[in-house]
Amino acid sequence: NAGVTQTPKFQVLKTGQSMTLQCAQDMNHEYMSWYRQDPGMGLRLIHYSVGAGITDQGEVPNGYNVSRSTTEDFPLRLLSAAPSQTSVYFCASRYQGGTEAFFGQGTRLTVV
Amino acid sequence: GQQVMQIPQYQHVQEGEDFTTYCNSSTTLSNIQWYKQRPGGHPVFLIQLVKSGEVKKQKRLTFQFGEAKKNSSLHITATQTTDVGTYFCAGLSSNTGKLIFGQGTTLQVKP
């Protein structure tokens, strides 16, 4: 099993550009989520999904869109990148209920 | 909304000294989880506490869950250089299913 796979690992965008961060898991987890990590801010929840076709907002959803068409994939879209979105992004998945979350390797995004 | 606060933000210790990080939630949690992130890495699950007043140990690490299920702590006895990293607590809300992380405590250990 590959676990949680995120692509790309690194990305530089210009302000106003759009892009999609990919996340895939092969553990048949119902629950998937996106976090951003900034110095001193910990991991902040952007969006999450409890199953295919169901998504909801987290703590910091503005500027990001998600969709969950399959159990395996949970892409994160930036429609118009801003410098404030410079961060490290982590995708995580887990089984429904209180179980451990598995994280991807992260995507380091810089918006100039 | 639910908030999870963690202190201290940073801790520098001499190898062999003890270390403790504290976590407090604004709401009652169904469980609390602890993760460790090595520099440049991703968070990795350490343990989950579910019961009020629960105490669990993993070698030199001791985890506690408060009686009211709103606070938790991680204590490391006799730190080693391999303990370096950022330790996060994460609270699971039974209402929403969201896993909300604290700000993390970054531990530096001087050999």
Short mmCIF file of C-alpha atoms in Angstrom, two decimals:
data_model
loop_
_atom_site.label_atom_id
_atom_site.label_comp_id
_atom_site.label_asym_id
_atom_site.label_seq_id
_atom_site.Cartn_x
_atom_site.Cartn_y
_atom_site.Cartn_z
CA ASN A 1 0.00 0.00 0.00
CA ALA A 2 1.22 3.49 -0.86
CA GLY A 3 -0.79 5.15 1.91
CA VAL A 4 -1.54 8.82 1.24
CA THR A 5 0.10 10.27 -1.86
CA GLN A 6 0.33 14.00 -2.50
CA THR A 7 1.52 15.70 -5.65
CA PRO A 8 3.38 17.87 -6.34
CA LYS A 9 5.94 18.09 -3.53
CA PHE A 10 6.95 21.63 -4.42
CA GLN A 11 5.21 24.36 -6.43
CA VAL A 12 5.79 28.03 -7.17
CA LEU A 13 2.84 30.05 -8.46
CA LYS A 14 2.37 33.62 -9.51
CA THR A 15 -0.37 35.64 -7.89
CA GLY A 16 -3.65 34.99 -9.66
CA GLN A 17 -2.72 31.60 -11.09
CA SER A 18 -4.80 28.54 -10.38
CA MET A 19 -3.71 25.04 -9.56
CA THR A 20 -4.86 21.77 -8.06
CA LEU A 21 -3.05 19.87 -5.32
CA GLN A 22 -3.65 16.17 -5.69
CA CYS A 23 -4.26 13.71 -2.88
CA ALA A 24 -4.95 9.99 -3.20
CA GLN A 25 -5.22 7.22 -0.65
CA ASP A 26 -5.44 3.47 -1.14
CA MET A 27 -6.65 2.47 2.33
CA ASN A 28 -10.39 2.83 1.60
CA HIS A 29 -10.66 5.54 4.26
CA GLU A 30 -13.97 7.36 4.38
CA TYR A 31 -12.58 10.53 5.93
CA MET A 32 -10.16 12.82 4.09
CA SER A 33 -9.02 16.32 4.95
CA TRP A 34 -6.69 19.11 3.92
CA TYR A 35 -4.57 21.09 6.38
CA ARG A 36 -2.19 23.98 5.94
CA GLN A 37 0.80 24.44 8.19
CA ASP A 38 2.27 27.86 8.90
CA PRO A 39 4.93 28.76 11.50
CA GLY A 40 3.37 29.19 14.93
CA MET A 41 -0.11 28.31 13.65
CA GLY A 42 -0.01 24.56 13.80
CA LEU A 43 -2.13 22.56 11.38
CA ARG A 44 -5.29 24.35 10.35
CA LEU A 45 -8.16 22.47 8.73
CA ILE A 46 -9.14 23.80 5.30
CA HIS A 47 -11.78 21.37 4.05
CA TYR A 48 -12.77 17.83 4.87
CA SER A 49 -14.90 15.03 3.50
CA VAL A 50 -16.68 12.19 5.26
CA GLY A 51 -17.23 10.23 2.07
CA ALA A 52 -17.59 10.42 -1.69
CA GLY A 53 -19.86 13.27 -2.69
CA ILE A 54 -19.75 14.96 0.73
CA THR A 55 -17.47 17.86 1.63
CA ASP A 56 -17.54 20.53 4.30
CA GLN A 57 -15.56 23.56 5.38
CA GLY A 58 -12.90 23.59 8.04
CA GLU A 59 -11.33 26.49 9.93
CA VAL A 60 -9.78 28.34 6.96
CA PRO A 61 -11.75 27.47 3.77
CA ASN A 62 -11.63 30.81 1.94
CA GLY A 63 -9.77 30.70 -1.37
CA TYR A 64 -9.93 26.91 -1.65
CA ASN A 65 -12.34 24.48 -3.29
CA VAL A 66 -12.57 20.72 -2.95
CA SER A 67 -14.55 17.86 -4.42
CA ARG A 68 -14.76 14.16 -3.60
CA SER A 69 -15.98 12.18 -6.59
CA THR A 70 -14.33 8.94 -5.47
CA THR A 71 -13.32 7.44 -2.13
CA GLU A 72 -9.65 7.51 -3.16
CA ASP A 73 -9.16 11.09 -4.37
CA PHE A 74 -9.59 14.47 -2.69
CA PRO A 75 -8.08 17.31 -4.75
CA LEU A 76 -7.66 20.83 -3.39
CA ARG A 77 -8.10 23.69 -5.85
CA LEU A 78 -6.73 27.19 -5.59
CA LEU A 79 -8.73 29.28 -8.06
CA SER A 80 -6.69 32.49 -7.83
CA ALA A 81 -3.53 32.10 -5.77
CA ALA A 82 -2.55 34.81 -3.30
CA PRO A 83 0.74 35.29 -1.38
CA SER A 84 -1.20 34.55 1.84
CA GLN A 85 -1.63 30.99 0.55
CA THR A 86 2.11 30.37 0.71
CA SER A 87 2.27 27.41 3.07
CA VAL A 88 2.88 23.70 3.46
CA TYR A 89 -0.24 21.69 2.65
CA PHE A 90 -0.96 18.27 4.08
CA CYS A 91 -3.62 15.81 3.06
CA ALA A 92 -4.76 13.26 5.63
CA SER A 93 -7.11 10.30 5.65
CA ARG A 94 -8.61 8.02 8.28
CA TYR A 95 -11.47 5.68 8.92
CA GLN A 96 -14.70 7.23 10.12
CA GLY A 97 -14.77 7.49 13.89
CA GLY A 98 -11.92 8.29 16.24
CA THR A 99 -8.99 6.60 14.57
CA GLU A 100 -5.51 7.75 13.64
CA ALA A 101 -5.00 10.01 10.66
CA PHE A 102 -2.43 9.15 8.00
CA PHE A 103 -0.69 12.10 6.38
CA GLY A 104 0.81 12.58 2.97
CA GLN A 105 4.34 13.91 2.53
CA GLY A 106 3.13 17.46 2.05
CA THR A 107 3.20 20.07 -0.71
CA ARG A 108 5.32 23.16 -0.20
CA LEU A 109 3.57 25.99 -2.09
CA THR A 110 5.04 29.43 -2.68
CA VAL A 111 2.96 32.20 -4.23
CA VAL A 112 4.95 35.16 -5.53
CA GLY B 1 -16.01 26.84 16.93
CA GLN B 2 -13.84 24.26 18.57
CA GLN B 3 -10.36 25.46 19.51
CA VAL B 4 -7.39 23.50 20.74
CA MET B 5 -4.62 25.44 22.44
CA GLN B 6 -1.18 24.02 23.08
CA ILE B 7 1.70 25.35 25.18
CA PRO B 8 4.53 26.04 25.14
CA GLN B 9 5.22 26.86 21.50
CA TYR B 10 8.93 26.09 21.85
CA GLN B 11 11.05 24.23 24.38
CA HIS B 12 14.81 23.86 24.48
CA VAL B 13 16.17 21.26 26.87
CA GLN B 14 19.48 19.65 27.65
CA GLU B 15 19.65 15.99 26.77
CA GLY B 16 18.50 14.01 29.79
CA GLU B 17 16.07 16.66 31.03
CA ASP B 18 12.33 16.08 31.09
CA PHE B 19 9.82 17.79 28.78
CA THR B 20 6.08 18.41 29.00
CA THR B 21 3.58 19.91 26.56
CA TYR B 22 0.02 20.81 27.49
CA CYS B 23 -3.14 20.86 25.41
CA ASN B 24 -6.49 22.49 26.21
CA SER B 25 -9.74 22.38 24.29
CA SER B 26 -12.59 24.88 24.41
CA THR B 27 -15.07 22.00 24.18
CA THR B 28 -15.35 18.45 25.51
CA LEU B 29 -13.61 16.00 23.24
CA SER B 30 -14.59 12.45 22.33
CA ASN B 31 -10.90 11.62 22.13
CA ILE B 32 -7.51 13.24 21.86
CA GLN B 33 -4.66 12.17 19.65
CA TRP B 34 -0.96 13.00 19.71
CA TYR B 35 1.31 13.28 16.69
CA LYS B 36 5.01 13.87 16.16
CA GLN B 37 6.48 15.69 13.19
CA ARG B 38 10.20 15.44 12.57
CA PRO B 39 11.86 18.45 10.90
CA GLY B 40 10.95 18.46 7.21
CA GLY B 41 8.56 15.56 7.68
CA HIS B 42 4.87 14.95 8.05
CA PRO B 43 2.87 14.33 11.25
CA VAL B 44 2.93 10.74 12.45
CA PHE B 45 0.40 9.32 14.88
CA LEU B 46 1.68 8.46 18.36
CA ILE B 47 -1.34 7.59 20.47
CA GLN B 48 -5.04 8.12 21.13
CA LEU B 49 -6.72 8.66 24.49
CA VAL B 50 -10.43 8.06 24.84
CA LYS B 51 -11.41 7.68 28.47
CA SER B 52 -11.69 10.40 31.09
CA GLY B 53 -8.55 10.40 33.27
CA GLU B 54 -6.77 7.92 31.01
CA VAL B 55 -2.99 7.56 31.27
CA LYS B 56 -0.92 5.71 28.68
CA LYS B 57 2.80 5.13 28.42
CA GLN B 58 5.09 4.46 25.50
CA LYS B 59 8.61 3.87 26.82
CA ARG B 60 9.73 7.33 28.03
CA LEU B 61 6.51 9.07 26.87
CA THR B 62 3.51 9.45 29.21
CA PHE B 63 0.18 10.72 27.90
CA GLN B 64 -2.71 11.90 30.07
CA PHE B 65 -6.32 12.82 29.30
CA GLY B 66 -8.06 15.09 31.77
CA GLU B 67 -11.05 14.09 33.86
CA ALA B 68 -13.29 16.57 32.01
CA LYS B 69 -11.93 15.41 28.62
CA LYS B 70 -10.91 18.97 27.78
CA ASN B 71 -7.18 18.83 28.44
CA SER B 72 -4.24 16.55 27.89
CA SER B 73 -0.49 16.40 28.37
CA LEU B 74 2.53 14.63 26.97
CA HIS B 75 5.55 14.12 29.22
CA ILE B 76 8.91 12.85 28.00
CA THR B 77 11.32 11.57 30.63
CA ALA B 78 15.06 11.95 30.07
CA THR B 79 14.92 13.43 26.59
CA GLN B 80 17.19 12.17 23.83
CA THR B 81 18.27 13.85 20.59
CA THR B 82 15.91 11.51 18.74
CA ASP B 83 13.00 13.24 20.50
CA VAL B 84 13.58 16.42 18.47
CA GLY B 85 10.53 17.54 16.52
CA THR B 86 7.14 19.15 16.85
CA TYR B 87 4.49 17.48 18.97
CA PHE B 88 0.86 18.11 18.17
CA CYS B 89 -2.27 17.28 20.05
CA ALA B 90 -5.47 16.91 18.06
CA GLY B 91 -8.99 16.86 19.40
CA LEU B 92 -11.78 14.93 17.76
CA SER B 93 -15.20 16.52 17.97
CA SER B 94 -17.96 13.97 18.41
CA ASN B 95 -20.43 16.46 16.89
CA THR B 96 -18.69 17.20 13.62
CA GLY B 97 -16.07 14.49 13.21
CA LYS B 98 -13.47 17.18 12.67
CA LEU B 99 -9.93 16.58 13.91
CA ILE B 100 -8.64 19.95 15.13
CA PHE B 101 -4.95 20.37 15.86
CA GLY B 102 -3.22 22.49 18.44
CA GLN B 103 -0.42 24.87 17.43
CA GLY B 104 2.23 22.30 18.34
CA THR B 105 5.25 22.39 20.63
CA THR B 106 8.65 22.31 18.97
CA LEU B 107 11.23 20.49 21.06
CA GLN B 108 14.94 21.09 20.65
CA VAL B 109 17.36 18.85 22.55
CA LYS B 110 20.95 19.92 23.12
CA PRO B 111 23.39 17.02 23.34
#
